[in-house]
Short mmCIF file of C-alpha atoms in Angstrom, two decimals:
data_model
loop_
_atom_site.label_atom_id
_atom_site.label_comp_id
_atom_site.label_asym_id
_atom_site.label_seq_id
_atom_site.Cartn_x
_atom_site.Cartn_y
_atom_site.Cartn_z
CA MET A 1297 -3.98 -13.11 23.46
CA PHE A 1298 -6.74 -12.19 25.88
CA ILE A 1299 -9.69 -9.88 26.27
CA GLN A 1300 -10.33 -7.98 29.48
CA LYS A 1301 -12.99 -5.55 30.64
CA MET A 1302 -11.50 -2.30 31.80
CA LYS A 1303 -12.29 0.67 33.96
CA ARG A 1304 -11.77 4.14 32.59
CA GLU A 1305 -8.59 4.67 34.64
CA ASP A 1306 -7.14 1.50 33.16
CA TYR A 1307 -8.08 2.64 29.68
CA GLU A 1308 -6.29 5.94 30.20
CA ARG A 1309 -3.28 4.11 31.61
CA ILE A 1310 -3.19 1.95 28.49
CA LEU A 1311 -3.28 5.06 26.31
CA ARG A 1312 -0.25 6.43 28.13
CA PHE A 1313 1.47 3.06 27.87
CA ASN A 1314 0.82 3.07 24.12
CA GLU A 1315 2.39 6.52 23.81
CA VAL A 1316 5.53 5.30 25.54
CA CYS A 1317 5.61 2.19 23.36
CA ARG A 1318 5.18 4.22 20.21
CA LYS A 1319 8.16 6.38 21.17
CA GLU A 1320 10.35 3.42 22.07
CA GLU A 1321 9.19 1.37 19.08
CA LYS A 1322 9.68 -1.81 21.07
CA TYR A 1323 6.13 -2.95 21.50
CA ILE A 1324 3.18 -4.17 19.54
CA LEU A 1325 0.48 -1.71 20.50
CA VAL A 1326 -2.71 -2.44 22.37
CA LYS A 1327 -5.98 -2.36 20.48
CA MET A 1328 -9.03 -1.02 22.29
CA LYS A 1329 -12.76 -0.80 21.67
CA TRP A 1330 -15.69 0.58 23.60
CA ILE A 1331 -18.37 -2.09 23.93
CA LYS A 1332 -21.50 -1.85 26.07
CA GLN A 1333 -20.12 0.58 28.65
CA HIS A 1334 -16.85 -1.30 29.04
CA PHE A 1335 -13.47 -0.79 27.50
CA ILE A 1336 -12.37 -4.04 25.92
CA ILE A 1337 -8.69 -4.56 25.45
CA THR A 1338 -7.11 -7.06 23.11
CA ILE A 1339 -3.41 -7.51 23.54
CA CYS A 1340 -1.63 -9.29 20.74
CA GLN A 1341 1.84 -9.21 22.21
CA ILE A 1342 3.74 -7.09 24.69
CA ILE A 1343 7.47 -7.47 25.18
CA TYR A 1344 9.09 -6.17 28.35
CA GLU A 1345 12.74 -5.46 28.94
CA ARG A 1346 12.25 -6.12 32.66
CA LYS A 1347 10.60 -9.21 34.06
CA ASN A 1348 7.70 -9.04 36.53
CA THR A 1349 6.40 -5.82 34.99
CA SER A 1350 2.73 -5.22 34.39
CA PHE A 1351 1.37 -2.14 32.68
CA LEU A 1352 -1.96 -2.60 34.49
CA GLU A 1353 -0.38 -2.22 37.92
#
């Protein structure tokens, strides 16, 4: 579990990632909040089928 400050592009990327995850029903979704001009992301768990994959890349 970690918390990371995000840029708006990253936030939008996470939203798209969440949509994909919701459809595939294979992931625990990302929780996001807007705090003091920064998107804060808390990831509980993300499971990938492929290794060396990052949804922030």
